[in-house]
PDB file of C-alpha atoms and ligand atoms in Angstrom:
ATOM      1  CA  MET A   1      50.076 -21.421  21.162  1.00 48.00           C
ATOM      2  CA  GLU A   2      50.136 -20.440  17.541  1.00 55.00           C
ATOM      3  CA  HIS A   3      49.546 -16.893  16.549  1.00 59.00           C
ATOM      4  CA  SER A   4      46.227 -16.709  14.709  1.00 66.00           C
ATOM      5  CA  GLU A   5      45.695 -14.073  12.041  1.00 66.00           C
ATOM      6  CA  ALA A   6      43.345 -11.241  12.870  1.00 69.00           C
ATOM      7  CA  HIS A   7      42.259  -8.344  10.711  1.00 70.00           C
ATOM      8  CA  SER A   8      41.594  -5.078  12.385  1.00 76.00           C
ATOM      9  CA  ALA A   9      42.296  -1.397  12.017  1.00 78.00           C
ATOM     10  CA  ILE A  10      45.639  -2.007  13.699  1.00 79.00           C
ATOM     11  CA  VAL A  11      46.658  -5.245  12.002  1.00 75.00           C
ATOM     12  CA  GLY A  12      46.373  -4.943   8.252  1.00 73.00           C
ATOM     13  CA  PRO A  13      45.390  -7.933   6.091  1.00 73.00           C
ATOM     14  CA  ARG A  14      48.133  -9.799   4.288  1.00 76.00           C
ATOM     15  CA  GLY A  15      48.271 -10.105   0.536  1.00 77.00           C
ATOM     16  CA  ILE A  16      48.281  -7.716  -2.366  1.00 79.00           C
ATOM     17  CA  TRP A  17      45.053  -5.900  -1.683  1.00 75.00           C
ATOM     18  CA  TRP A  18      46.717  -2.479  -2.125  1.00 78.00           C
ATOM     19  CA  ARG A  19      47.405  -2.970  -5.808  1.00 82.00           C
ATOM     20  CA  PRO A  20      45.044  -1.155  -8.215  1.00 85.00           C
ATOM     21  CA  ALA A  21      41.972  -3.094  -9.334  1.00 84.00           C
ATOM     22  CA  GLY A  22      42.537  -5.317 -12.346  1.00 87.00           C
ATOM     23  CA  LYS A  23      40.700  -5.051 -15.627  1.00 91.00           C
ATOM     24  CA  GLN A  24      38.153  -7.734 -14.806  1.00 92.00           C
ATOM     25  CA  GLU A  25      37.370  -6.329 -11.386  1.00 91.00           C
ATOM     26  CA  LYS A  26      36.819  -2.884 -12.878  1.00 93.00           C
ATOM     27  CA  MET A  27      34.547  -4.382 -15.478  1.00 96.00           C
ATOM     28  CA  TRP A  28      32.411  -6.134 -12.865  1.00 96.00           C
ATOM     29  CA  VAL A  29      32.176  -3.037 -10.700  1.00 96.00           C
ATOM     30  CA  THR A  30      31.136  -1.012 -13.758  1.00 97.00           C
ATOM     31  CA  LEU A  31      28.533  -3.604 -14.746  1.00 97.00           C
ATOM     32  CA  ALA A  32      27.115  -3.699 -11.231  1.00 98.00           C
ATOM     33  CA  PHE A  33      26.943   0.091 -11.116  1.00 98.00           C
ATOM     34  CA  VAL A  34      25.203   0.333 -14.497  1.00 98.00           C
ATOM     35  CA  TRP A  35      22.669  -2.293 -13.418  1.00 98.00           C
ATOM     36  CA  CYS A  36      22.019  -0.347 -10.185  1.00 97.00           C
ATOM     37  CA  MET A  37      21.299   2.730 -12.293  1.00 97.00           C
ATOM     38  CA  VAL A  38      18.935   0.763 -14.546  1.00 96.00           C
ATOM     39  CA  LEU A  39      16.980  -0.496 -11.534  1.00 95.00           C
ATOM     40  CA  PHE A  40      16.977   2.973 -10.021  1.00 95.00           C
ATOM     41  CA  ALA A  41      15.553   4.427 -13.240  1.00 94.00           C
ATOM     42  CA  MET A  42      12.919   1.688 -13.402  1.00 90.00           C
ATOM     43  CA  MET A  43      11.191   2.990 -10.281  1.00 86.00           C
ATOM     44  CA  PRO A  44       9.972   6.266 -11.831  1.00 86.00           C
ATOM     45  CA  ILE A  45       9.592   4.686 -15.295  1.00 86.00           C
ATOM     46  CA  TRP A  46       7.417   1.928 -13.899  1.00 82.00           C
ATOM     47  CA  HIS A  47       5.365   4.425 -11.976  1.00 79.00           C
ATOM     48  CA  PHE A  48       4.512   6.448 -15.097  1.00 81.00           C
ATOM     49  CA  LYS A  49       4.627   3.799 -17.831  1.00 81.00           C
ATOM     50  CA  GLY A  50       3.644   0.671 -15.969  1.00 72.00           C
ATOM     51  CA  GLY A  51       0.346   2.004 -14.668  1.00 66.00           C
ATOM     52  CA  GLN A  52       0.645  -0.328 -11.726  1.00 65.00           C
ATOM     53  CA  ASN A  53       1.546   1.854  -8.807  1.00 65.00           C
ATOM     54  CA  PRO A  54      -1.336   4.084  -7.844  1.00 68.00           C
ATOM     55  CA  SER A  55      -0.871   7.834  -7.642  1.00 67.00           C
ATOM     56  CA  GLY A  56      -2.282   8.541  -4.250  1.00 75.00           C
ATOM     57  CA  VAL A  57      -2.574  11.540  -1.994  1.00 80.00           C
ATOM     58  CA  ARG A  58      -1.137  10.676   1.364  1.00 83.00           C
ATOM     59  CA  SER A  59      -1.464  12.663   4.514  1.00 88.00           C
ATOM     60  CA  LYS A  60      -1.244  12.104   8.211  1.00 90.00           C
ATOM     61  CA  VAL A  61      -4.462  11.864  10.139  1.00 91.00           C
ATOM     62  CA  SER A  62      -5.201  10.818  13.684  1.00 92.00           C
ATOM     63  CA  PRO A  63      -7.576   7.859  14.070  1.00 91.00           C
ATOM     64  CA  GLU A  64     -10.062  10.148  15.845  1.00 92.00           C
ATOM     65  CA  ASP A  65     -10.064  12.679  12.992  1.00 93.00           C
ATOM     66  CA  PHE A  66     -10.395  10.008  10.354  1.00 94.00           C
ATOM     67  CA  ASN A  67     -13.244   8.428  12.269  1.00 93.00           C
ATOM     68  CA  ALA A  68     -14.967  11.829  12.411  1.00 94.00           C
ATOM     69  CA  ARG A  69     -14.603  12.240   8.621  1.00 94.00           C
ATOM     70  CA  VAL A  70     -16.053   8.779   8.048  1.00 94.00           C
ATOM     71  CA  GLU A  71     -19.001   9.505  10.335  1.00 94.00           C
ATOM     72  CA  LYS A  72     -19.704  12.790   8.545  1.00 95.00           C
ATOM     73  CA  PHE A  73     -19.457  11.026   5.176  1.00 94.00           C
ATOM     74  CA  VAL A  74     -21.935   8.377   6.348  1.00 94.00           C
ATOM     75  CA  ALA A  75     -24.330  10.984   7.771  1.00 93.00           C
ATOM     76  CA  ASP A  76     -24.220  13.005   4.522  1.00 93.00           C
ATOM     77  CA  TYR A  77     -24.799  10.245   1.987  1.00 93.00           C
ATOM     78  CA  LYS A  78     -26.400   7.304   3.758  1.00 91.00           C
ATOM     79  CA  VAL A  79     -29.115   5.648   1.663  1.00 93.00           C
ATOM     80  CA  GLY A  80     -29.896   2.502   3.591  1.00 90.00           C
ATOM     81  CA  GLU A  81     -28.631  -0.395   5.629  1.00 89.00           C
ATOM     82  CA  ASP A  82     -27.236  -3.813   4.885  1.00 88.00           C
ATOM     83  CA  GLY A  83     -27.117  -6.184   7.818  1.00 84.00           C
ATOM     84  CA  GLY A  84     -26.726  -3.334  10.305  1.00 86.00           C
ATOM     85  CA  MET A  85     -24.048  -1.666   8.215  1.00 91.00           C
ATOM     86  CA  PRO A  86     -24.874   1.702   6.632  1.00 93.00           C
ATOM     87  CA  VAL A  87     -24.968   1.769   2.840  1.00 94.00           C
ATOM     88  CA  VAL A  88     -23.515   5.012   1.541  1.00 95.00           C
ATOM     89  CA  ALA A  89     -23.960   6.377  -1.991  1.00 94.00           C
ATOM     90  CA  PRO A  90     -21.766   9.455  -2.458  1.00 95.00           C
ATOM     91  CA  PRO A  91     -22.232  11.697  -5.521  1.00 94.00           C
ATOM     92  CA  PRO A  92     -19.723  11.367  -8.402  1.00 92.00           C
ATOM     93  CA  GLY A  93     -16.582  13.397  -7.862  1.00 91.00           C
ATOM     94  CA  SER A  94     -16.812  13.329  -4.098  1.00 93.00           C
ATOM     95  CA  ASP A  95     -14.502  12.123  -1.378  1.00 93.00           C
ATOM     96  CA  VAL A  96     -15.318   8.597  -0.327  1.00 95.00           C
ATOM     97  CA  TYR A  97     -14.246   7.178   3.017  1.00 95.00           C
ATOM     98  CA  LEU A  98     -13.619   3.608   3.995  1.00 95.00           C
ATOM     99  CA  LEU A  99     -12.445   2.664   7.426  1.00 95.00           C
ATOM    100  CA  GLY A 100     -10.752  -0.539   8.441  1.00 95.00           C
ATOM    101  CA  ARG A 101     -10.898  -1.737  12.013  1.00 93.00           C
ATOM    102  CA  MET A 102     -10.868  -5.046  13.837  1.00 92.00           C
ATOM    103  CA  TRP A 103     -12.781  -6.683  12.123  1.00 92.00           C
ATOM    104  CA  ARG A 104     -14.877  -4.901   9.601  1.00 93.00           C
ATOM    105  CA  TRP A 105     -14.781  -2.504   6.708  1.00 95.00           C
ATOM    106  CA  TYR A 106     -17.048   0.461   7.299  1.00 92.00           C
ATOM    107  CA  PRO A 107     -19.360   1.433   5.608  1.00 94.00           C
ATOM    108  CA  VAL A 108     -20.805  -0.370   2.562  1.00 95.00           C
ATOM    109  CA  LEU A 109     -20.146   1.767  -0.520  1.00 95.00           C
ATOM    110  CA  ARG A 110     -22.426   2.215  -3.495  1.00 95.00           C
ATOM    111  CA  LEU A 111     -20.621   3.831  -6.412  1.00 95.00           C
ATOM    112  CA  LYS A 112     -21.482   4.712 -10.003  1.00 94.00           C
ATOM    113  CA  GLU A 113     -19.726   3.073 -12.920  1.00 93.00           C
ATOM    114  CA  GLY A 114     -17.576   5.517 -14.892  1.00 92.00           C
ATOM    115  CA  ALA A 115     -17.640   8.250 -12.217  1.00 93.00           C
ATOM    116  CA  GLN A 116     -14.492   9.460 -10.513  1.00 93.00           C
ATOM    117  CA  TYR A 117     -14.047   9.435  -6.771  1.00 93.00           C
ATOM    118  CA  THR A 118     -11.276   9.962  -4.293  1.00 92.00           C
ATOM    119  CA  LEU A 119     -11.266   6.926  -2.067  1.00 93.00           C
ATOM    120  CA  HIS A 120      -9.780   7.628   1.360  1.00 94.00           C
ATOM    121  CA  LEU A 121      -8.547   4.607   3.245  1.00 94.00           C
ATOM    122  CA  SER A 122      -7.309   4.379   6.789  1.00 95.00           C
ATOM    123  CA  SER A 123      -7.431   2.266   9.898  1.00 94.00           C
ATOM    124  CA  VAL A 124      -8.250   3.271  13.449  1.00 93.00           C
ATOM    125  CA  ASP A 125      -6.400   0.449  15.209  1.00 93.00           C
ATOM    126  CA  ILE A 126      -3.749  -1.662  13.493  1.00 93.00           C
ATOM    127  CA  ASN A 127      -2.574  -2.467   9.970  1.00 94.00           C
ATOM    128  CA  HIS A 128      -5.137  -4.021   7.665  1.00 95.00           C
ATOM    129  CA  GLY A 129      -4.908  -4.999   4.024  1.00 94.00           C
ATOM    130  CA  PHE A 130      -7.382  -3.735   1.458  1.00 94.00           C
ATOM    131  CA  SER A 131      -7.917  -6.334  -1.216  1.00 94.00           C
ATOM    132  CA  LEU A 132     -10.683  -5.843  -3.752  1.00 91.00           C
ATOM    133  CA  TYR A 133     -12.156  -9.149  -4.836  1.00 85.00           C
ATOM    134  CA  PRO A 134     -12.352 -10.432  -7.563  1.00 85.00           C
ATOM    135  CA  VAL A 135     -10.247  -7.562  -8.958  1.00 83.00           C
ATOM    136  CA  ASN A 136      -6.614  -7.897  -7.992  1.00 79.00           C
ATOM    137  CA  LEU A 137      -6.108  -4.616  -6.122  1.00 82.00           C
ATOM    138  CA  ASN A 138      -4.144  -4.495  -2.899  1.00 87.00           C
ATOM    139  CA  PHE A 139      -3.248  -1.716  -0.486  1.00 88.00           C
ATOM    140  CA  GLN A 140      -1.804  -1.516   2.961  1.00 90.00           C
ATOM    141  CA  ILE A 141      -4.120   0.306   5.327  1.00 92.00           C
ATOM    142  CA  VAL A 142      -2.074   1.974   8.002  1.00 92.00           C
ATOM    143  CA  PRO A 143      -3.404   3.765  11.075  1.00 93.00           C
ATOM    144  CA  GLY A 144      -2.351   7.415  11.230  1.00 93.00           C
ATOM    145  CA  TYR A 145      -2.278   7.821   7.460  1.00 93.00           C
ATOM    146  CA  ASP A 146      -5.028   8.786   5.058  1.00 93.00           C
ATOM    147  CA  TYR A 147      -4.385   7.105   1.743  1.00 91.00           C
ATOM    148  CA  GLY A 148      -6.423   8.906  -0.947  1.00 91.00           C
ATOM    149  CA  LEU A 149      -6.796   7.067  -4.235  1.00 89.00           C
ATOM    150  CA  LYS A 150      -8.306   8.504  -7.408  1.00 88.00           C
ATOM    151  CA  ILE A 151     -10.580   5.780  -8.648  1.00 88.00           C
ATOM    152  CA  VAL A 152     -12.994   5.287 -11.537  1.00 91.00           C
ATOM    153  CA  PRO A 153     -15.046   2.094 -11.123  1.00 91.00           C
ATOM    154  CA  ASN A 154     -15.039   0.598 -14.618  1.00 90.00           C
ATOM    155  CA  LYS A 155     -17.205  -2.431 -14.058  1.00 90.00           C
ATOM    156  CA  ALA A 156     -20.624  -2.788 -12.495  1.00 92.00           C
ATOM    157  CA  GLY A 157     -21.212  -5.492  -9.935  1.00 92.00           C
ATOM    158  CA  ASP A 158     -20.873  -6.601  -6.345  1.00 93.00           C
ATOM    159  CA  PHE A 159     -17.358  -6.517  -5.001  1.00 93.00           C
ATOM    160  CA  ARG A 160     -15.932  -7.783  -1.755  1.00 94.00           C
ATOM    161  CA  ILE A 161     -13.195  -6.168   0.260  1.00 94.00           C
ATOM    162  CA  VAL A 162     -11.083  -8.844   1.873  1.00 95.00           C
ATOM    163  CA  CYS A 163      -8.525  -8.094   4.561  1.00 95.00           C
ATOM    164  CA  ASN A 164      -5.185  -9.498   3.467  1.00 93.00           C
ATOM    165  CA  GLU A 165      -3.106  -8.465   6.457  1.00 93.00           C
ATOM    166  CA  PHE A 166      -3.337 -10.690   9.501  1.00 94.00           C
ATOM    167  CA  CYS A 167      -5.045  -8.572  12.150  1.00 94.00           C
ATOM    168  CA  GLY A 168      -6.136 -10.960  14.868  1.00 92.00           C
ATOM    169  CA  ILE A 169      -8.550 -13.733  15.708  1.00 94.00           C
ATOM    170  CA  ASN A 170     -11.307 -12.600  13.311  1.00 93.00           C
ATOM    171  CA  HIS A 171      -9.065 -11.535  10.435  1.00 94.00           C
ATOM    172  CA  HIS A 172     -10.748 -14.030   8.118  1.00 93.00           C
ATOM    173  CA  MET A 173     -14.181 -12.533   8.921  1.00 93.00           C
ATOM    174  CA  MET A 174     -13.163  -9.030   7.897  1.00 93.00           C
ATOM    175  CA  VAL A 175     -15.067  -8.706   4.645  1.00 94.00           C
ATOM    176  CA  GLY A 176     -16.538  -5.485   3.281  1.00 93.00           C
ATOM    177  CA  LYS A 177     -18.698  -4.635   0.327  1.00 93.00           C
ATOM    178  CA  VAL A 178     -18.665  -2.248  -2.629  1.00 94.00           C
ATOM    179  CA  VAL A 179     -21.541  -2.118  -5.089  1.00 94.00           C
ATOM    180  CA  VAL A 180     -20.950  -0.520  -8.490  1.00 94.00           C
ATOM    181  CA  GLU A 181     -24.051   0.274 -10.548  1.00 91.00           C
TER     182      GLU A 181
HETATM  183 CU1  CUA B   1      -8.014  -6.730   9.048  1.00 61.52          CU
HETATM  184 CU2  CUA B   1      -6.962  -8.820   8.687  1.00 61.52          CU
END
């Protein structure tokens, strides 16, 4: 049987690998490193200059606690009902809560155009996806985390919240509502 070549810590590879890197290799390593640094710098630059990534306040919250906050929010500012779902109109500047669960967004929100709110998003069961339609806004809604977004609705109208994270048999039915007036 022929001896086959194996590389390991005991058997070193053959060749001239121990010679110092050549000019071209050094150049490529330098280029790759510089590009890594550019991409690394783009993360904070894009955050501040790009205006795409939201500046949110994140904190841990148990599903029970978040549910309790949502219920208190609904009790405080409920103004009506829409197909069995409470319609909640919080005052400008307040904390707004929206809860995702299989398979609904709770409650219906009524917000004022031009006012600032802190929108708290969380789930009480599994991951859902918050997608504001027809505006292209997407967030992952993760149980155990309260994701607080500073928002200023800048357009009046009826908006739909579509779930964009597959969450079971009725995923496609999970549609919520935000009214901006
Ligand atoms: Cu919730 Cu899909």
